[in-house]
């Protein structure tokens, strides 16, 4: 499984960005997907996760109401729409995947994921 994240960049506070993560897998819909981030000097932090069919999503309190996770199983792609960005959102953002047989399963801990993308840098200036 290979995950390729993209879409990061340098933006100003209040701006929006959309991250994408393309998965090189045979059946993308077999995977729970998640987004995490890691700021300098901090531990990796859970952002959001989405179940296999994309019909249920979960968010960290720090991004709830501002970020939206979605997936297009036909395109093997995971998205993270980020709005109202704040300087504290500055971090490297990682997508992660874990195959599961359970259609309603989701994961919020990084150790629960088996596959990781390389990360994409998001920098928000004040």
C-alpha positions as MATLAB code, in Angstrom:
seq = 'XXXXXXXXXXXXXXXXXXXXXXXXXXXXXXXXXXXXXXXXXXXXXXXXXXXXXXXXXXXXXXXXXXXXXXXXXXXXXXXXXXXXXXXXXXXXXXXXXXXXXXXXXXXXXXXXXXXXXXXXXXXXXX';
ca = [
       0.000    0.000    0.000;
       1.355    3.381   -0.983;
      -0.206    6.665    0.071;
       0.676    9.936   -1.619;
      -0.448   13.111    0.135;
      -0.487   16.483   -1.559;
      -2.063   19.908   -1.405;
      -0.149   21.536    1.406;
       1.271   25.008    1.194;
       1.759   28.394    2.787;
      -1.445   30.299    3.478;
      -2.660   33.116    5.677;
      -4.866   32.769    8.705;
      -8.482   32.415    7.660;
      -7.635   30.823    4.319;
      -8.628   27.383    3.096;
      -6.728   24.411    1.703;
      -7.687   20.998    0.439;
      -5.381   18.084    1.000;
      -5.555   14.942   -1.079;
      -4.216   11.467   -0.498;
      -4.122    8.973   -3.332;
      -3.858    5.325   -2.367;
      -2.237    2.699   -4.524;
      -4.408   -0.213   -3.467;
      -6.628   -2.678   -5.233;
      -9.777   -1.960   -3.229;
      -9.688    1.435   -1.537;
     -13.073    0.836    0.057;
     -11.558   -1.928    2.201;
      -9.634    0.703    4.182;
     -10.472    2.989    7.032;
      -8.673    6.251    6.336;
      -7.403    8.940    8.650;
      -5.580   12.244    8.781;
      -3.003   13.119   11.399;
      -0.640   16.024   11.826;
       2.613   16.705   13.577;
       3.859   20.136   14.502;
       7.539   20.788   15.309;
       8.406   19.536   18.769;
       5.017   17.912   19.255;
       3.636   14.412   19.029;
       1.603   13.283   16.083;
      -2.029   14.290   16.576;
      -5.250   12.715   15.328;
      -7.294   15.003   13.069;
     -10.030   12.971   11.470;
     -11.095    9.549   10.289;
     -13.667    8.180    7.880;
     -15.184    4.747    7.646;
     -14.885    2.579    4.575;
     -18.048    3.751    2.806;
     -17.464    7.370    3.735;
     -20.800    7.736    5.479;
     -19.435    8.395    8.965;
     -16.688   10.753    9.985;
     -14.995   11.740   13.237;
     -12.949   14.760   14.172;
     -10.642   16.029   16.853;
     -12.181   18.859   18.832;
      -9.438   21.190   17.613;
     -10.651   20.992   14.017;
     -14.347   20.193   14.381;
     -16.451   22.587   12.363;
     -13.477   23.797   10.306;
     -12.161   20.644    8.627;
     -14.081   18.127    6.529;
     -12.838   14.668    5.641;
     -14.211   12.865    2.625;
     -13.278   10.102    0.230;
     -13.927    9.073   -3.331;
     -13.640    5.316   -3.436;
     -13.865    5.272   -7.223;
     -10.759    7.454   -7.398;
      -8.867    5.863   -4.504;
      -8.599    9.309   -2.965;
      -9.011   10.753    0.501;
      -9.533   14.470    1.057;
      -9.268   16.948    3.882;
     -10.942   20.284    3.280;
      -9.543   22.802    5.737;
     -11.189   26.171    6.286;
     -10.651   29.057    8.697;
      -7.058   27.997    9.085;
      -5.155   29.183   12.132;
      -1.425   29.483   12.796;
      -1.743   26.592   15.246;
      -2.780   24.371   12.326;
       0.775   24.606   11.026;
       2.140   21.059   10.812;
       3.015   18.218    8.513;
      -0.187   16.435    7.615;
      -0.212   12.681    7.115;
      -2.800   10.353    5.683;
      -3.065    6.826    7.029;
      -4.867    3.633    6.104;
      -5.890    0.382    7.711;
      -7.795   -2.444    6.110;
     -10.728   -3.819    8.039;
     -13.594   -6.204    7.434;
     -15.890   -4.069    9.580;
     -17.918   -1.511    7.657;
     -18.507    0.818   10.619;
     -15.039    0.606   12.111;
     -12.912    3.715   12.577;
      -9.601    4.433   14.231;
      -8.364    7.500   16.076;
      -4.959    6.357   17.337;
      -1.892    6.421   15.124;
      -0.757    2.995   16.306;
      -3.975    1.540   14.906;
      -2.974    2.394   11.327;
      -0.753    0.182    9.204;
       0.092    2.430    6.276;
       1.226    6.032    6.124;
       1.795    8.646    3.482;
       4.898   10.796    3.340;
       3.218   13.930    4.671;
       2.511   17.347    3.223;
       3.491   20.595    4.921;
       0.829   23.131    5.847;
       2.022   26.503    7.096;
      -0.427   29.144    8.255;
       0.892   32.641    8.789;
      -0.788   35.145   11.079;
];
